[in-house]
Amino acid sequence: MKRQLFFSLLVLPFFILNGHCSHAQTAVYYCPQMGAVGYSYSNDETGHNLETIKKNALKDCQDLGGKGCTLLYATHKVGWGGFIRGKDMNGNPLFFAVGHQLSDAFAKSELKRKYLFEGGVEYNDVLMVTWQAE
């Protein structure tokens, strides 16, 4: 019994530290009809509450003219995030978002991989944006 209690107390700080350190968030909303994108991520200005970050991202999407903004991506994990917006060969819009990446380069690579895998074409109007959730 003492041994179980000892190991429980030994492991408890790791759970507390993990919960405390992994509070960076990202949320991305997208309106396919209007092409509007709203995103928000945790930093000193927006805070670290995922629900608040989702509300900020939704408001941004609606402020840019989005009528049917849909939550496309949300995570509570630390790391780089971003989105890519472009078109396929037929002119159909494509939109992908990522988060929880180790670096800006990894985020851009993953976005490009997803975009090209789904038939995205590299037109001049392809938009890629990345950020780091703190």
Short mmCIF file of N, CA, C and O in Angstrom, two decimals:
data_model
loop_
_atom_site.label_atom_id
_atom_site.label_comp_id
_atom_site.label_asym_id
_atom_site.label_seq_id
_atom_site.Cartn_x
_atom_site.Cartn_y
_atom_site.Cartn_z
N MET A 1 0.82 -1.18 0.00
CA MET A 1 0.00 0.00 0.00
C MET A 1 0.87 1.25 0.00
O MET A 1 0.61 2.20 -0.73
N LYS A 2 1.91 1.26 0.86
CA LYS A 2 2.81 2.41 0.92
C LYS A 2 3.53 2.60 -0.41
O LYS A 2 3.75 3.72 -0.85
N ARG A 3 3.86 1.49 -1.05
CA ARG A 3 4.58 1.56 -2.31
C ARG A 3 3.69 2.19 -3.40
O ARG A 3 4.15 3.01 -4.19
N GLN A 4 2.41 1.81 -3.46
CA GLN A 4 1.48 2.39 -4.43
C GLN A 4 1.31 3.88 -4.18
O GLN A 4 1.27 4.68 -5.11
N LEU A 5 1.18 4.26 -2.93
CA LEU A 5 1.03 5.67 -2.58
C LEU A 5 2.27 6.45 -2.98
O LEU A 5 2.19 7.54 -3.53
N PHE A 6 3.45 5.88 -2.73
CA PHE A 6 4.70 6.53 -3.09
C PHE A 6 4.77 6.77 -4.60
O PHE A 6 5.10 7.87 -5.04
N PHE A 7 4.47 5.75 -5.40
CA PHE A 7 4.53 5.90 -6.85
C PHE A 7 3.46 6.86 -7.36
O PHE A 7 3.68 7.61 -8.31
N SER A 8 2.30 6.86 -6.74
CA SER A 8 1.24 7.80 -7.12
C SER A 8 1.70 9.23 -6.90
O SER A 8 1.49 10.11 -7.73
N LEU A 9 2.31 9.47 -5.75
CA LEU A 9 2.79 10.82 -5.44
C LEU A 9 3.98 11.20 -6.32
O LEU A 9 4.17 12.37 -6.64
N LEU A 10 4.76 10.23 -6.72
CA LEU A 10 5.90 10.48 -7.59
C LEU A 10 5.44 10.86 -9.01
O LEU A 10 6.02 11.73 -9.64
N VAL A 11 4.38 10.24 -9.49
CA VAL A 11 3.89 10.47 -10.85
C VAL A 11 3.01 11.72 -10.93
O VAL A 11 2.95 12.38 -11.96
N LEU A 12 2.35 12.10 -9.88
CA LEU A 12 1.42 13.22 -9.87
C LEU A 12 2.02 14.52 -10.40
O LEU A 12 1.38 15.21 -11.21
N PRO A 13 3.23 14.92 -10.02
CA PRO A 13 3.79 16.17 -10.56
C PRO A 13 3.93 16.17 -12.08
O PRO A 13 3.79 17.22 -12.71
N PHE A 14 4.17 15.03 -12.69
CA PHE A 14 4.29 14.97 -14.15
C PHE A 14 2.96 15.28 -14.82
O PHE A 14 2.91 15.95 -15.84
N PHE A 15 1.86 14.80 -14.25
CA PHE A 15 0.54 15.11 -14.79
C PHE A 15 0.21 16.60 -14.62
O PHE A 15 -0.34 17.22 -15.49
N ILE A 16 0.57 17.14 -13.48
CA ILE A 16 0.31 18.56 -13.23
C ILE A 16 1.15 19.41 -14.17
O ILE A 16 0.65 20.35 -14.79
N LEU A 17 2.42 19.10 -14.33
CA LEU A 17 3.28 19.86 -15.25
C LEU A 17 2.80 19.73 -16.69
O LEU A 17 2.77 20.71 -17.43
N ASN A 18 2.41 18.53 -17.09
CA ASN A 18 1.94 18.32 -18.45
C ASN A 18 0.67 19.13 -18.71
O ASN A 18 0.54 19.76 -19.74
N GLY A 19 -0.24 19.14 -17.77
CA GLY A 19 -1.47 19.91 -17.93
C GLY A 19 -1.19 21.40 -17.97
O GLY A 19 -1.82 22.14 -18.70
N HIS A 20 -0.23 21.86 -17.20
CA HIS A 20 0.08 23.28 -17.15
C HIS A 20 0.81 23.74 -18.41
O HIS A 20 0.56 24.82 -18.93
N CYS A 21 1.72 22.94 -18.92
CA CYS A 21 2.55 23.36 -20.04
C CYS A 21 1.85 23.21 -21.39
O CYS A 21 2.28 23.81 -22.36
N SER A 22 0.82 22.40 -21.48
CA SER A 22 0.20 22.16 -22.78
C SER A 22 -1.11 22.92 -22.93
O SER A 22 -2.13 22.36 -23.24
N HIS A 23 -1.07 24.23 -22.68
CA HIS A 23 -2.29 24.99 -22.77
C HIS A 23 -2.31 25.97 -23.94
O HIS A 23 -3.07 26.92 -23.93
N ALA A 24 -1.46 25.79 -24.89
CA ALA A 24 -1.50 26.63 -26.09
C ALA A 24 -2.58 26.09 -27.01
O ALA A 24 -2.79 24.89 -27.10
N GLN A 25 -3.29 27.00 -27.64
CA GLN A 25 -4.40 26.58 -28.48
C GLN A 25 -4.39 27.28 -29.82
O GLN A 25 -3.83 28.36 -29.97
N THR A 26 -5.11 26.66 -30.76
CA THR A 26 -5.33 27.22 -32.09
C THR A 26 -6.73 26.84 -32.53
O THR A 26 -7.18 25.73 -32.28
N ALA A 27 -7.41 27.77 -33.20
CA ALA A 27 -8.72 27.49 -33.79
C ALA A 27 -8.80 28.19 -35.14
O ALA A 27 -8.34 29.32 -35.30
N VAL A 28 -9.38 27.50 -36.12
CA VAL A 28 -9.53 28.04 -37.48
C VAL A 28 -10.96 27.79 -37.95
O VAL A 28 -11.44 26.66 -37.93
N TYR A 29 -11.63 28.85 -38.38
CA TYR A 29 -12.96 28.77 -38.98
C TYR A 29 -12.84 29.14 -40.45
O TYR A 29 -12.01 29.97 -40.83
N TYR A 30 -13.71 28.53 -41.26
CA TYR A 30 -13.68 28.77 -42.70
C TYR A 30 -15.10 28.80 -43.24
O TYR A 30 -15.95 28.00 -42.85
N CYS A 31 -15.37 29.73 -44.15
CA CYS A 31 -16.66 29.83 -44.83
C CYS A 31 -16.42 29.53 -46.31
O CYS A 31 -15.88 30.37 -47.02
N PRO A 32 -16.80 28.35 -46.79
CA PRO A 32 -16.54 27.99 -48.18
C PRO A 32 -17.31 28.85 -49.18
O PRO A 32 -16.83 29.07 -50.29
N GLN A 33 -18.50 29.33 -48.80
CA GLN A 33 -19.29 30.13 -49.73
C GLN A 33 -18.61 31.47 -50.01
O GLN A 33 -18.60 31.94 -51.15
N MET A 34 -18.07 32.11 -49.00
CA MET A 34 -17.48 33.44 -49.14
C MET A 34 -15.95 33.41 -49.19
O MET A 34 -15.33 34.41 -49.52
N GLY A 35 -15.35 32.30 -48.80
CA GLY A 35 -13.89 32.21 -48.77
C GLY A 35 -13.27 32.88 -47.56
O GLY A 35 -12.06 33.06 -47.51
N ALA A 36 -14.09 33.26 -46.59
CA ALA A 36 -13.58 33.94 -45.40
C ALA A 36 -12.89 32.96 -44.45
O ALA A 36 -13.33 31.83 -44.29
N VAL A 37 -11.82 33.44 -43.83
CA VAL A 37 -11.05 32.64 -42.88
C VAL A 37 -10.91 33.44 -41.60
O VAL A 37 -10.58 34.63 -41.64
N GLY A 38 -11.15 32.80 -40.49
CA GLY A 38 -10.90 33.42 -39.20
C GLY A 38 -10.07 32.47 -38.37
O GLY A 38 -10.35 31.28 -38.32
N TYR A 39 -9.03 33.00 -37.77
CA TYR A 39 -8.19 32.15 -36.93
C TYR A 39 -7.74 32.92 -35.70
O TYR A 39 -7.69 34.15 -35.70
N SER A 40 -7.45 32.17 -34.67
CA SER A 40 -6.95 32.74 -33.43
C SER A 40 -6.07 31.70 -32.76
O SER A 40 -6.28 30.50 -32.94
N TYR A 41 -5.11 32.17 -32.00
CA TYR A 41 -4.22 31.26 -31.30
C TYR A 41 -3.81 31.88 -29.98
O TYR A 41 -3.92 33.10 -29.79
N SER A 42 -3.37 31.05 -29.07
CA SER A 42 -3.05 31.53 -27.73
C SER A 42 -1.75 32.33 -27.73
O SER A 42 -0.76 31.95 -28.35
N ASN A 43 -1.82 33.47 -27.06
CA ASN A 43 -0.65 34.30 -26.79
C ASN A 43 -1.01 35.22 -25.63
O ASN A 43 -2.07 35.08 -25.02
N ASP A 44 -0.17 36.18 -25.33
CA ASP A 44 -0.43 37.06 -24.19
C ASP A 44 -1.69 37.90 -24.37
O ASP A 44 -2.36 38.24 -23.41
N GLU A 45 -2.04 38.24 -25.61
CA GLU A 45 -3.21 39.07 -25.87
C GLU A 45 -4.52 38.28 -25.82
O GLU A 45 -5.51 38.74 -25.28
N THR A 46 -4.54 37.09 -26.41
CA THR A 46 -5.77 36.31 -26.50
C THR A 46 -5.98 35.40 -25.31
O THR A 46 -7.08 34.90 -25.10
N GLY A 47 -4.93 35.14 -24.54
CA GLY A 47 -5.05 34.24 -23.40
C GLY A 47 -4.88 32.79 -23.82
O GLY A 47 -4.43 32.49 -24.92
N HIS A 48 -5.29 31.89 -22.94
CA HIS A 48 -5.07 30.46 -23.18
C HIS A 48 -6.33 29.64 -22.99
O HIS A 48 -6.26 28.46 -22.70
N ASN A 49 -7.49 30.26 -23.17
CA ASN A 49 -8.75 29.55 -23.04
C ASN A 49 -9.24 29.18 -24.44
O ASN A 49 -9.51 30.07 -25.26
N LEU A 50 -9.37 27.88 -24.72
CA LEU A 50 -9.72 27.42 -26.05
C LEU A 50 -11.09 27.94 -26.50
O LEU A 50 -11.27 28.30 -27.66
N GLU A 51 -12.03 28.02 -25.59
CA GLU A 51 -13.37 28.52 -25.98
C GLU A 51 -13.30 29.99 -26.40
O GLU A 51 -13.95 30.40 -27.36
N THR A 52 -12.52 30.80 -25.70
CA THR A 52 -12.34 32.20 -26.07
C THR A 52 -11.65 32.31 -27.43
O THR A 52 -12.02 33.13 -28.27
N ILE A 53 -10.67 31.47 -27.66
CA ILE A 53 -9.94 31.48 -28.93
C ILE A 53 -10.86 31.07 -30.07
O ILE A 53 -10.83 31.66 -31.14
N LYS A 54 -11.73 30.09 -29.83
CA LYS A 54 -12.71 29.70 -30.85
C LYS A 54 -13.66 30.86 -31.17
O LYS A 54 -13.97 31.12 -32.33
N LYS A 55 -14.12 31.55 -30.13
CA LYS A 55 -15.01 32.70 -30.34
C LYS A 55 -14.33 33.80 -31.14
O LYS A 55 -14.93 34.40 -32.03
N ASN A 56 -13.05 34.07 -30.84
CA ASN A 56 -12.30 35.08 -31.58
C ASN A 56 -12.16 34.69 -33.05
O ASN A 56 -12.31 35.52 -33.94
N ALA A 57 -11.86 33.42 -33.30
CA ALA A 57 -11.70 32.95 -34.68
C ALA A 57 -13.01 33.02 -35.43
O ALA A 57 -13.05 33.45 -36.60
N LEU A 58 -14.11 32.64 -34.80
CA LEU A 58 -15.43 32.72 -35.43
C LEU A 58 -15.78 34.17 -35.75
O LEU A 58 -16.24 34.48 -36.85
N LYS A 59 -15.54 35.07 -34.82
CA LYS A 59 -15.82 36.49 -35.03
C LYS A 59 -15.00 37.03 -36.20
O LYS A 59 -15.52 37.77 -37.05
N ASP A 60 -13.72 36.66 -36.27
CA ASP A 60 -12.87 37.09 -37.39
C ASP A 60 -13.43 36.61 -38.72
O ASP A 60 -13.46 37.35 -39.71
N CYS A 61 -13.87 35.36 -38.78
CA CYS A 61 -14.44 34.80 -40.00
C CYS A 61 -15.69 35.57 -40.40
O CYS A 61 -15.86 35.95 -41.57
N GLN A 62 -16.56 35.84 -39.44
CA GLN A 62 -17.79 36.57 -39.72
C GLN A 62 -17.50 38.02 -40.10
O GLN A 62 -18.15 38.58 -40.99
N ASP A 63 -16.52 38.64 -39.47
CA ASP A 63 -16.15 40.02 -39.79
C ASP A 63 -15.62 40.15 -41.22
O ASP A 63 -15.71 41.22 -41.82
N LEU A 64 -15.07 39.07 -41.75
CA LEU A 64 -14.56 39.08 -43.13
C LEU A 64 -15.63 38.68 -44.14
O LEU A 64 -15.31 38.42 -45.30
N GLY A 65 -16.88 38.61 -43.70
CA GLY A 65 -17.99 38.33 -44.61
C GLY A 65 -18.47 36.91 -44.61
O GLY A 65 -19.35 36.56 -45.39
N GLY A 66 -17.93 36.07 -43.74
CA GLY A 66 -18.36 34.68 -43.67
C GLY A 66 -19.79 34.54 -43.17
O GLY A 66 -20.15 35.10 -42.15
N LYS A 67 -20.61 33.85 -43.95
CA LYS A 67 -22.01 33.63 -43.57
C LYS A 67 -22.21 32.24 -42.94
O LYS A 67 -23.08 32.06 -42.11
N GLY A 68 -21.43 31.28 -43.38
CA GLY A 68 -21.54 29.91 -42.88
C GLY A 68 -20.22 29.42 -42.34
O GLY A 68 -19.72 28.36 -42.74
N CYS A 69 -19.63 30.19 -41.42
CA CYS A 69 -18.33 29.84 -40.87
C CYS A 69 -18.42 28.54 -40.06
O CYS A 69 -19.28 28.39 -39.21
N THR A 70 -17.52 27.63 -40.38
CA THR A 70 -17.49 26.32 -39.75
C THR A 70 -16.14 26.11 -39.10
O THR A 70 -15.11 26.45 -39.69
N LEU A 71 -16.14 25.55 -37.90
CA LEU A 71 -14.88 25.22 -37.24
C LEU A 71 -14.20 24.12 -38.05
O LEU A 71 -14.70 23.01 -38.15
N LEU A 72 -13.06 24.46 -38.63
CA LEU A 72 -12.33 23.50 -39.44
C LEU A 72 -11.25 22.79 -38.64
O LEU A 72 -10.96 21.62 -38.87
N TYR A 73 -10.66 23.52 -37.70
CA TYR A 73 -9.56 22.92 -36.95
C TYR A 73 -9.47 23.58 -35.58
O TYR A 73 -9.59 24.81 -35.47
N ALA A 74 -9.25 22.79 -34.56
CA ALA A 74 -8.99 23.30 -33.21
C ALA A 74 -8.12 22.30 -32.47
O ALA A 74 -8.29 21.09 -32.62
N THR A 75 -7.18 22.82 -31.70
CA THR A 75 -6.34 21.97 -30.88
C THR A 75 -5.96 22.72 -29.61
O THR A 75 -5.91 23.94 -29.61
N HIS A 76 -5.70 21.97 -28.58
CA HIS A 76 -5.24 22.56 -27.33
C HIS A 76 -3.74 22.31 -27.14
O HIS A 76 -3.18 22.63 -26.11
N LYS A 77 -3.09 21.77 -28.17
CA LYS A 77 -1.69 21.39 -28.04
C LYS A 77 -0.75 22.51 -28.46
O LYS A 77 -1.07 23.36 -29.27
N VAL A 78 0.45 22.46 -27.91
CA VAL A 78 1.50 23.44 -28.16
C VAL A 78 2.07 23.26 -29.57
O VAL A 78 2.13 22.15 -30.09
N GLY A 79 2.51 24.35 -30.19
CA GLY A 79 3.25 24.25 -31.44
C GLY A 79 2.82 25.24 -32.49
O GLY A 79 2.03 26.15 -32.24
N TRP A 80 3.37 25.06 -33.66
CA TRP A 80 3.08 25.92 -34.81
C TRP A 80 1.80 25.45 -35.48
O TRP A 80 1.53 24.25 -35.58
N GLY A 81 1.03 26.40 -35.96
CA GLY A 81 -0.20 26.10 -36.69
C GLY A 81 -0.25 26.93 -37.95
O GLY A 81 0.58 27.82 -38.17
N GLY A 82 -1.24 26.65 -38.78
CA GLY A 82 -1.41 27.44 -39.99
C GLY A 82 -2.53 26.90 -40.85
O GLY A 82 -3.18 25.92 -40.52
N PHE A 83 -2.76 27.61 -41.96
CA PHE A 83 -3.74 27.15 -42.93
C PHE A 83 -3.25 27.46 -44.33
O PHE A 83 -2.36 28.30 -44.53
N ILE A 84 -3.84 26.76 -45.29
CA ILE A 84 -3.57 26.99 -46.70
C ILE A 84 -4.90 27.02 -47.43
O ILE A 84 -5.79 26.22 -47.15
N ARG A 85 -5.05 28.00 -48.33
CA ARG A 85 -6.27 28.14 -49.12
C ARG A 85 -5.86 28.27 -50.57
O ARG A 85 -5.00 29.07 -50.93
N GLY A 86 -6.48 27.44 -51.41
CA GLY A 86 -6.18 27.46 -52.84
C GLY A 86 -7.28 26.77 -53.62
O GLY A 86 -8.42 26.71 -53.17
N LYS A 87 -6.92 26.22 -54.79
CA LYS A 87 -7.89 25.58 -55.68
C LYS A 87 -7.32 24.31 -56.28
O LYS A 87 -6.11 24.16 -56.40
N ASP A 88 -8.22 23.44 -56.70
CA ASP A 88 -7.79 22.25 -57.44
C ASP A 88 -7.82 22.56 -58.94
O ASP A 88 -8.07 23.71 -59.34
N MET A 89 -7.56 21.57 -59.77
CA MET A 89 -7.50 21.75 -61.23
C MET A 89 -8.80 22.30 -61.81
O MET A 89 -8.79 23.00 -62.82
N ASN A 90 -9.91 21.97 -61.19
CA ASN A 90 -11.22 22.39 -61.69
C ASN A 90 -11.68 23.73 -61.12
O ASN A 90 -12.80 24.16 -61.39
N GLY A 91 -10.83 24.36 -60.32
CA GLY A 91 -11.18 25.64 -59.72
C GLY A 91 -11.97 25.53 -58.43
O GLY A 91 -12.42 26.54 -57.90
N ASN A 92 -12.15 24.32 -57.93
CA ASN A 92 -12.86 24.14 -56.65
C ASN A 92 -11.95 24.57 -55.50
O ASN A 92 -10.77 24.25 -55.49
N PRO A 93 -12.51 25.28 -54.52
CA PRO A 93 -11.67 25.75 -53.41
C PRO A 93 -11.21 24.59 -52.52
O PRO A 93 -11.93 23.64 -52.29
N LEU A 94 -9.99 24.72 -52.06
CA LEU A 94 -9.41 23.77 -51.10
C LEU A 94 -8.91 24.56 -49.90
O LEU A 94 -8.34 25.65 -50.06
N PHE A 95 -9.13 24.01 -48.72
CA PHE A 95 -8.70 24.69 -47.50
C PHE A 95 -8.30 23.64 -46.48
O PHE A 95 -9.06 22.71 -46.22
N PHE A 96 -7.11 23.80 -45.90
CA PHE A 96 -6.61 22.86 -44.89
C PHE A 96 -5.93 23.64 -43.77
O PHE A 96 -5.34 24.70 -44.02
N ALA A 97 -6.01 23.12 -42.58
CA ALA A 97 -5.36 23.73 -41.42
C ALA A 97 -4.63 22.66 -40.63
O ALA A 97 -5.01 21.48 -40.65
N VAL A 98 -3.56 23.07 -39.97
CA VAL A 98 -2.79 22.17 -39.12
C VAL A 98 -2.42 22.89 -37.83
O VAL A 98 -2.52 24.11 -37.73
N GLY A 99 -1.98 22.13 -36.87
CA GLY A 99 -1.48 22.66 -35.62
C GLY A 99 -0.57 21.64 -34.99
O GLY A 99 -0.35 20.56 -35.55
N HIS A 100 -0.02 21.98 -33.85
CA HIS A 100 0.82 21.06 -33.08
C HIS A 100 2.05 20.63 -33.89
O HIS A 100 2.48 19.49 -33.83
N GLN A 101 2.63 21.56 -34.66
CA GLN A 101 3.83 21.26 -35.44
C GLN A 101 5.06 21.78 -34.69
O GLN A 101 4.97 22.73 -33.91
N LEU A 102 6.21 21.16 -34.92
CA LEU A 102 7.43 21.50 -34.19
C LEU A 102 8.05 22.83 -34.60
O LEU A 102 8.74 23.46 -33.81
N SER A 103 7.82 23.24 -35.85
CA SER A 103 8.43 24.48 -36.34
C SER A 103 7.59 25.05 -37.47
O SER A 103 6.68 24.39 -37.98
N ASP A 104 7.93 26.26 -37.86
CA ASP A 104 7.28 26.90 -38.99
C ASP A 104 7.48 26.07 -40.26
O ASP A 104 6.54 25.86 -41.04
N ALA A 105 8.68 25.56 -40.45
CA ALA A 105 8.98 24.76 -41.64
C ALA A 105 8.13 23.48 -41.67
O ALA A 105 7.63 23.10 -42.73
N PHE A 106 7.96 22.82 -40.53
CA PHE A 106 7.13 21.62 -40.47
C PHE A 106 5.67 21.95 -40.77
O PHE A 106 4.99 21.20 -41.45
N ALA A 107 5.18 23.06 -40.22
CA ALA A 107 3.79 23.46 -40.47
C ALA A 107 3.58 23.71 -41.96
O ALA A 107 2.61 23.22 -42.55
N LYS A 108 4.48 24.45 -42.59
CA LYS A 108 4.36 24.74 -44.02
C LYS A 108 4.45 23.46 -44.85
O LYS A 108 3.71 23.28 -45.82
N SER A 109 5.35 22.57 -44.47
CA SER A 109 5.50 21.30 -45.19
C SER A 109 4.23 20.45 -45.10
O SER A 109 3.78 19.87 -46.09
N GLU A 110 3.65 20.38 -43.91
CA GLU A 110 2.44 19.58 -43.72
C GLU A 110 1.26 20.19 -44.48
O GLU A 110 0.46 19.48 -45.08
N LEU A 111 1.14 21.50 -44.47
CA LEU A 111 0.08 22.17 -45.22
C LEU A 111 0.22 21.90 -46.71
O LEU A 111 -0.75 21.56 -47.39
N LYS A 112 1.43 22.04 -47.21
CA LYS A 112 1.66 21.81 -48.65
C LYS A 112 1.39 20.36 -49.01
O LYS A 112 0.80 20.06 -50.05
N ARG A 113 1.80 19.43 -48.14
CA ARG A 113 1.57 18.01 -48.40
C ARG A 113 0.07 17.72 -48.50
O ARG A 113 -0.38 17.06 -49.44
N LYS A 114 -0.71 18.22 -47.54
CA LYS A 114 -2.16 17.99 -47.56
C LYS A 114 -2.79 18.61 -48.80
O LYS A 114 -3.65 18.01 -49.45
N TYR A 115 -2.36 19.81 -49.13
CA TYR A 115 -2.92 20.54 -50.27
C TYR A 115 -2.64 19.79 -51.58
O TYR A 115 -3.55 19.58 -52.39
N LEU A 116 -1.41 19.39 -51.79
CA LEU A 116 -1.05 18.69 -53.03
C LEU A 116 -1.68 17.30 -53.08
O LEU A 116 -2.07 16.83 -54.15
N PHE A 117 -1.79 16.62 -51.93
CA PHE A 117 -2.39 15.29 -51.89
C PHE A 117 -3.84 15.32 -52.34
O PHE A 117 -4.33 14.38 -52.96
N GLU A 118 -4.54 16.40 -52.04
CA GLU A 118 -5.95 16.53 -52.43
C GLU A 118 -6.13 17.17 -53.80
O GLU A 118 -7.23 17.55 -54.18
N GLY A 119 -5.04 17.30 -54.56
CA GLY A 119 -5.14 17.80 -55.92
C GLY A 119 -4.99 19.30 -56.06
O GLY A 119 -5.34 19.87 -57.10
N GLY A 120 -4.48 19.94 -55.03
CA GLY A 120 -4.28 21.39 -55.09
C GLY A 120 -3.26 21.77 -56.14
O GLY A 120 -2.28 21.06 -56.37
N VAL A 121 -3.53 22.88 -56.80
CA VAL A 121 -2.64 23.38 -57.84
C VAL A 121 -1.97 24.64 -57.32
O VAL A 121 -2.60 25.46 -56.65
N GLU A 122 -0.70 24.80 -57.64
CA GLU A 122 0.06 25.93 -57.13
C GLU A 122 -0.12 27.17 -58.01
O GLU A 122 0.76 27.56 -58.75
N TYR A 123 -1.30 27.78 -57.88
CA TYR A 123 -1.56 29.05 -58.56
C TYR A 123 -0.89 30.18 -57.78
O TYR A 123 -0.46 30.00 -56.65
N ASN A 124 -0.86 31.36 -58.38
CA ASN A 124 -0.28 32.52 -57.69
C ASN A 124 -1.13 32.99 -56.52
O ASN A 124 -0.64 33.69 -55.65
N ASP A 125 -2.42 32.63 -56.50
CA ASP A 125 -3.29 33.11 -55.42
C ASP A 125 -3.43 32.14 -54.25
O ASP A 125 -4.32 32.29 -53.43
N VAL A 126 -2.54 31.17 -54.14
CA VAL A 126 -2.56 30.26 -52.99
C VAL A 126 -2.09 31.06 -51.76
O VAL A 126 -1.08 31.74 -51.81
N LEU A 127 -2.86 30.96 -50.69
CA LEU A 127 -2.54 31.69 -49.47
C LEU A 127 -2.15 30.70 -48.38
O LEU A 127 -2.91 29.76 -48.07
N MET A 128 -0.96 30.90 -47.80
CA MET A 128 -0.51 30.08 -46.68
C MET A 128 -0.11 31.02 -45.54
O MET A 128 0.67 31.94 -45.76
N VAL A 129 -0.68 30.77 -44.36
CA VAL A 129 -0.38 31.58 -43.18
C VAL A 129 -0.02 30.63 -42.04
O VAL A 129 -0.69 29.62 -41.84
N THR A 130 1.06 30.98 -41.30
CA THR A 130 1.45 30.16 -40.15
C THR A 130 1.65 31.06 -38.93
O THR A 130 1.84 32.27 -39.07
N TRP A 131 1.63 30.46 -37.74
CA TRP A 131 1.82 31.17 -36.49
C TRP A 131 2.29 30.20 -35.43
O TRP A 131 2.20 28.99 -35.60
N GLN A 132 2.76 30.74 -34.32
CA GLN A 132 3.16 29.90 -33.19
C GLN A 132 2.28 30.21 -32.00
O GLN A 132 2.25 31.33 -31.49
N ALA A 133 1.55 29.21 -31.55
CA ALA A 133 0.73 29.33 -30.34
C ALA A 133 1.65 29.21 -29.14
O ALA A 133 2.42 28.26 -29.03
N GLU A 134 1.60 30.19 -28.28
CA GLU A 134 2.51 30.23 -27.12
C GLU A 134 1.88 29.58 -25.91
O GLU A 134 0.74 29.67 -25.66
#
